[in-house]
Each structure stands twice: as C-alpha cells, then as structure tokens.
mmCIF file with all atom_site columns, C-alpha atoms in Angstrom:
data_model
loop_
_atom_site.group_PDB
_atom_site.id
_atom_site.type_symbol
_atom_site.label_atom_id
_atom_site.label_alt_id
_atom_site.label_comp_id
_atom_site.label_asym_id
_atom_site.label_entity_id
_atom_site.label_seq_id
_atom_site.pdbx_PDB_ins_code
_atom_site.Cartn_x
_atom_site.Cartn_y
_atom_site.Cartn_z
_atom_site.occupancy
_atom_site.B_iso_or_equiv
_atom_site.pdbx_formal_charge
_atom_site.auth_seq_id
_atom_site.auth_comp_id
_atom_site.auth_asym_id
_atom_site.auth_atom_id
_atom_site.pdbx_PDB_model_num
ATOM 1  C CA . MET A 1 1  ? -20.890 52.542 -43.525 1.00 0.00 ? 1  MET A CA 1
ATOM 2  C CA . GLU A 1 2  ? -19.938 53.864 -40.115 1.00 0.00 ? 2  GLU A CA 1
ATOM 3  C CA . LEU A 1 3  ? -21.270 57.343 -39.315 1.00 0.00 ? 3  LEU A CA 1
ATOM 4  C CA . ARG A 1 4  ? -20.523 60.069 -36.820 1.00 0.00 ? 4  ARG A CA 1
ATOM 5  C CA . LYS A 1 5  ? -21.640 63.601 -36.103 1.00 0.00 ? 5  LYS A CA 1
ATOM 6  C CA . SER A 1 6  ? -19.799 66.503 -37.627 1.00 0.00 ? 6  SER A CA 1
ATOM 7  C CA . ARG A 1 7  ? -17.522 68.454 -35.281 1.00 0.00 ? 7  ARG A CA 1
ATOM 8  C CA . PHE A 1 8  ? -18.899 71.641 -36.896 1.00 0.00 ? 8  PHE A CA 1
ATOM 9  C CA . ASN A 1 9  ? -22.469 71.117 -35.590 1.00 0.00 ? 9  ASN A CA 1
ATOM 10 C CA . PHE A 1 10 ? -24.057 73.593 -33.175 1.00 0.00 ? 10 PHE A CA 1
ATOM 11 C CA . PHE A 1 11 ? -27.447 73.382 -31.525 1.00 0.00 ? 11 PHE A CA 1
ATOM 12 C CA . ILE A 1 12 ? -29.423 76.551 -30.860 1.00 0.00 ? 12 ILE A CA 1
ATOM 13 C CA . PRO A 1 13 ? -32.321 75.975 -28.396 1.00 0.00 ? 13 PRO A CA 1
ATOM 14 C CA . LEU A 1 14 ? -35.792 77.225 -29.278 1.00 0.00 ? 14 LEU A CA 1
ATOM 15 C CA . ALA A 1 15 ? -39.099 76.926 -27.447 1.00 0.00 ? 15 ALA A CA 1
ATOM 16 C CA . ASN A 1 16 ? -41.086 73.711 -27.121 1.00 0.00 ? 16 ASN A CA 1
ATOM 17 C CA . ASN A 1 17 ? -38.136 71.270 -27.264 1.00 0.00 ? 17 ASN A CA 1
ATOM 18 C CA . TYR A 1 18 ? -36.983 72.301 -30.779 1.00 0.00 ? 18 TYR A CA 1
ATOM 19 C CA . TYR A 1 19 ? -33.532 73.273 -31.885 1.00 0.00 ? 19 TYR A CA 1
ATOM 20 C CA . ILE A 1 20 ? -31.870 74.894 -34.827 1.00 0.00 ? 20 ILE A CA 1
ATOM 21 C CA . LEU A 1 21 ? -29.030 72.646 -35.961 1.00 0.00 ? 21 LEU A CA 1
ATOM 22 C CA . TYR A 1 22 ? -26.299 74.659 -37.699 1.00 0.00 ? 22 TYR A CA 1
ATOM 23 C CA . ASN A 1 23 ? -23.195 73.276 -39.385 1.00 0.00 ? 23 ASN A CA 1
ATOM 24 C CA . THR A 1 24 ? -20.538 75.980 -39.574 1.00 0.00 ? 24 THR A CA 1
ATOM 25 C CA . PHE A 1 25 ? -18.568 74.194 -42.282 1.00 0.00 ? 25 PHE A CA 1
ATOM 26 C CA . SER A 1 26 ? -21.339 73.396 -44.767 1.00 0.00 ? 26 SER A CA 1
ATOM 27 C CA . GLY A 1 27 ? -23.558 76.312 -43.771 1.00 0.00 ? 27 GLY A CA 1
ATOM 28 C CA . ALA A 1 28 ? -26.514 73.955 -43.477 1.00 0.00 ? 28 ALA A CA 1
ATOM 29 C CA . ILE A 1 29 ? -29.369 74.830 -41.102 1.00 0.00 ? 29 ILE A CA 1
ATOM 30 C CA . ALA A 1 30 ? -32.151 72.472 -39.970 1.00 0.00 ? 30 ALA A CA 1
ATOM 31 C CA . LEU A 1 31 ? -35.006 72.538 -37.499 1.00 0.00 ? 31 LEU A CA 1
ATOM 32 C CA . ILE A 1 32 ? -34.969 69.407 -35.294 1.00 0.00 ? 32 ILE A CA 1
ATOM 33 C CA . ASP A 1 33 ? -36.709 68.193 -32.213 1.00 0.00 ? 33 ASP A CA 1
ATOM 34 C CA . LYS A 1 34 ? -35.135 67.164 -28.926 1.00 0.00 ? 34 LYS A CA 1
ATOM 35 C CA . GLU A 1 35 ? -35.225 63.446 -29.774 1.00 0.00 ? 35 GLU A CA 1
ATOM 36 C CA . VAL A 1 36 ? -33.210 63.928 -32.952 1.00 0.00 ? 36 VAL A CA 1
ATOM 37 C CA . LYS A 1 37 ? -30.805 66.271 -31.134 1.00 0.00 ? 37 LYS A CA 1
ATOM 38 C CA . ASN A 1 38 ? -30.183 63.625 -28.482 1.00 0.00 ? 38 ASN A CA 1
ATOM 39 C CA . CYS A 1 39 ? -29.626 60.934 -31.132 1.00 0.00 ? 39 CYS A CA 1
ATOM 40 C CA . ILE A 1 40 ? -27.072 63.125 -32.907 1.00 0.00 ? 40 ILE A CA 1
ATOM 41 C CA . GLU A 1 41 ? -25.256 63.961 -29.703 1.00 0.00 ? 41 GLU A CA 1
ATOM 42 C CA . LYS A 1 42 ? -25.089 60.308 -28.668 1.00 0.00 ? 42 LYS A CA 1
ATOM 43 C CA . GLU A 1 43 ? -24.368 59.193 -32.235 1.00 0.00 ? 43 GLU A CA 1
ATOM 44 C CA . ASP A 1 44 ? -27.287 56.758 -31.934 1.00 0.00 ? 44 ASP A CA 1
ATOM 45 C CA . PHE A 1 45 ? -28.430 57.169 -35.547 1.00 0.00 ? 45 PHE A CA 1
ATOM 46 C CA . SER A 1 46 ? -30.568 53.986 -35.543 1.00 0.00 ? 46 SER A CA 1
ATOM 47 C CA . LYS A 1 47 ? -33.371 55.895 -33.774 1.00 0.00 ? 47 LYS A CA 1
ATOM 48 C CA . ILE A 1 48 ? -33.550 58.649 -36.424 1.00 0.00 ? 48 ILE A CA 1
ATOM 49 C CA . PRO A 1 49 ? -36.232 58.050 -39.074 1.00 0.00 ? 49 PRO A CA 1
ATOM 50 C CA . PRO A 1 50 ? -34.620 57.054 -42.432 1.00 0.00 ? 50 PRO A CA 1
ATOM 51 C CA . ALA A 1 51 ? -35.800 60.127 -44.353 1.00 0.00 ? 51 ALA A CA 1
ATOM 52 C CA . MET A 1 52 ? -34.449 62.466 -41.653 1.00 0.00 ? 52 MET A CA 1
ATOM 53 C CA . LEU A 1 53 ? -31.171 60.526 -41.427 1.00 0.00 ? 53 LEU A CA 1
ATOM 54 C CA . ASN A 1 54 ? -30.761 60.796 -45.197 1.00 0.00 ? 54 ASN A CA 1
ATOM 55 C CA . TYR A 1 55 ? -31.369 64.558 -45.021 1.00 0.00 ? 55 TYR A CA 1
ATOM 56 C CA . LEU A 1 56 ? -28.892 64.986 -42.160 1.00 0.00 ? 56 LEU A CA 1
ATOM 57 C CA . GLN A 1 57 ? -26.271 63.115 -44.130 1.00 0.00 ? 57 GLN A CA 1
ATOM 58 C CA . LYS A 1 58 ? -26.832 65.129 -47.308 1.00 0.00 ? 58 LYS A CA 1
ATOM 59 C CA . GLN A 1 59 ? -26.501 68.362 -45.321 1.00 0.00 ? 59 GLN A CA 1
ATOM 60 C CA . GLU A 1 60 ? -23.305 67.004 -43.649 1.00 0.00 ? 60 GLU A CA 1
ATOM 61 C CA . PHE A 1 61 ? -24.588 67.093 -40.064 1.00 0.00 ? 61 PHE A CA 1
ATOM 62 C CA . ILE A 1 62 ? -23.823 63.361 -40.028 1.00 0.00 ? 62 ILE A CA 1
ATOM 63 C CA . ILE A 1 63 ? -20.795 62.176 -42.001 1.00 0.00 ? 63 ILE A CA 1
ATOM 64 C CA . PRO A 1 64 ? -18.818 59.004 -42.696 1.00 0.00 ? 64 PRO A CA 1
ATOM 65 C CA . SER A 1 65 ? -16.475 58.129 -39.867 1.00 0.00 ? 65 SER A CA 1
ATOM 66 C CA . SER A 1 66 ? -13.630 57.898 -42.322 1.00 0.00 ? 66 SER A CA 1
ATOM 67 C CA . LEU A 1 67 ? -13.950 61.592 -43.358 1.00 0.00 ? 67 LEU A CA 1
ATOM 68 C CA . ASP A 1 68 ? -11.128 63.763 -41.939 1.00 0.00 ? 68 ASP A CA 1
ATOM 69 C CA . GLU A 1 69 ? -12.942 67.055 -41.381 1.00 0.00 ? 69 GLU A CA 1
ATOM 70 C CA . ILE A 1 70 ? -9.831  68.917 -40.230 1.00 0.00 ? 70 ILE A CA 1
ATOM 71 C CA . LYS A 1 71 ? -7.924  67.952 -43.390 1.00 0.00 ? 71 LYS A CA 1
ATOM 72 C CA . ARG A 1 72 ? -10.950 68.916 -45.467 1.00 0.00 ? 72 ARG A CA 1
ATOM 73 C CA . TYR A 1 73 ? -11.243 72.246 -43.664 1.00 0.00 ? 73 TYR A CA 1
ATOM 74 C CA . GLN A 1 74 ? -7.554  73.016 -44.214 1.00 0.00 ? 74 GLN A CA 1
ATOM 75 C CA . TYR A 1 75 ? -7.993  72.266 -47.924 1.00 0.00 ? 75 TYR A CA 1
ATOM 76 C CA . TYR A 1 76 ? -10.592 75.035 -48.247 1.00 0.00 ? 76 TYR A CA 1
#
C-alpha cells in the first residue's frame, strides 16, 4: 500500500532534537525525534522502525495515498 503524510500534521519543536507531532484532524499527538520528523517530511517511511510506523499510521499521521483528506474533512 502506498503511503503519504497527512496534510493536517504540524511539528512543534522542543529541546534536544525532539518534536511534538500534532494532527489537527485526528487530534493525535506524538513525541518524535528529528530522524522520524525528517522521514515524515520526506515521505521516506522505509527508515522508520516498523512499530513506530504502525503507530503513526494508526494515529493518522501517515495515511494511505488513496485517502482523500479534503473530502473526508468536508464530510465531518
């Protein structure tokens, strides 16, 4: 399955190369490091550890490419 980052993701910088990742649509919040942030921004998901990738998908930070987020947003 092809994946992409959600358009509703925002990164909030913290100290020591950590970030809060916030998805304004799902309301999900996660603490991530700079490496994961860079992978999400570049959509290079192969470098994200499988357990973290699974978590990011479940929280809708990373979504199927086929998902139309705008249509879904308009539905709600």
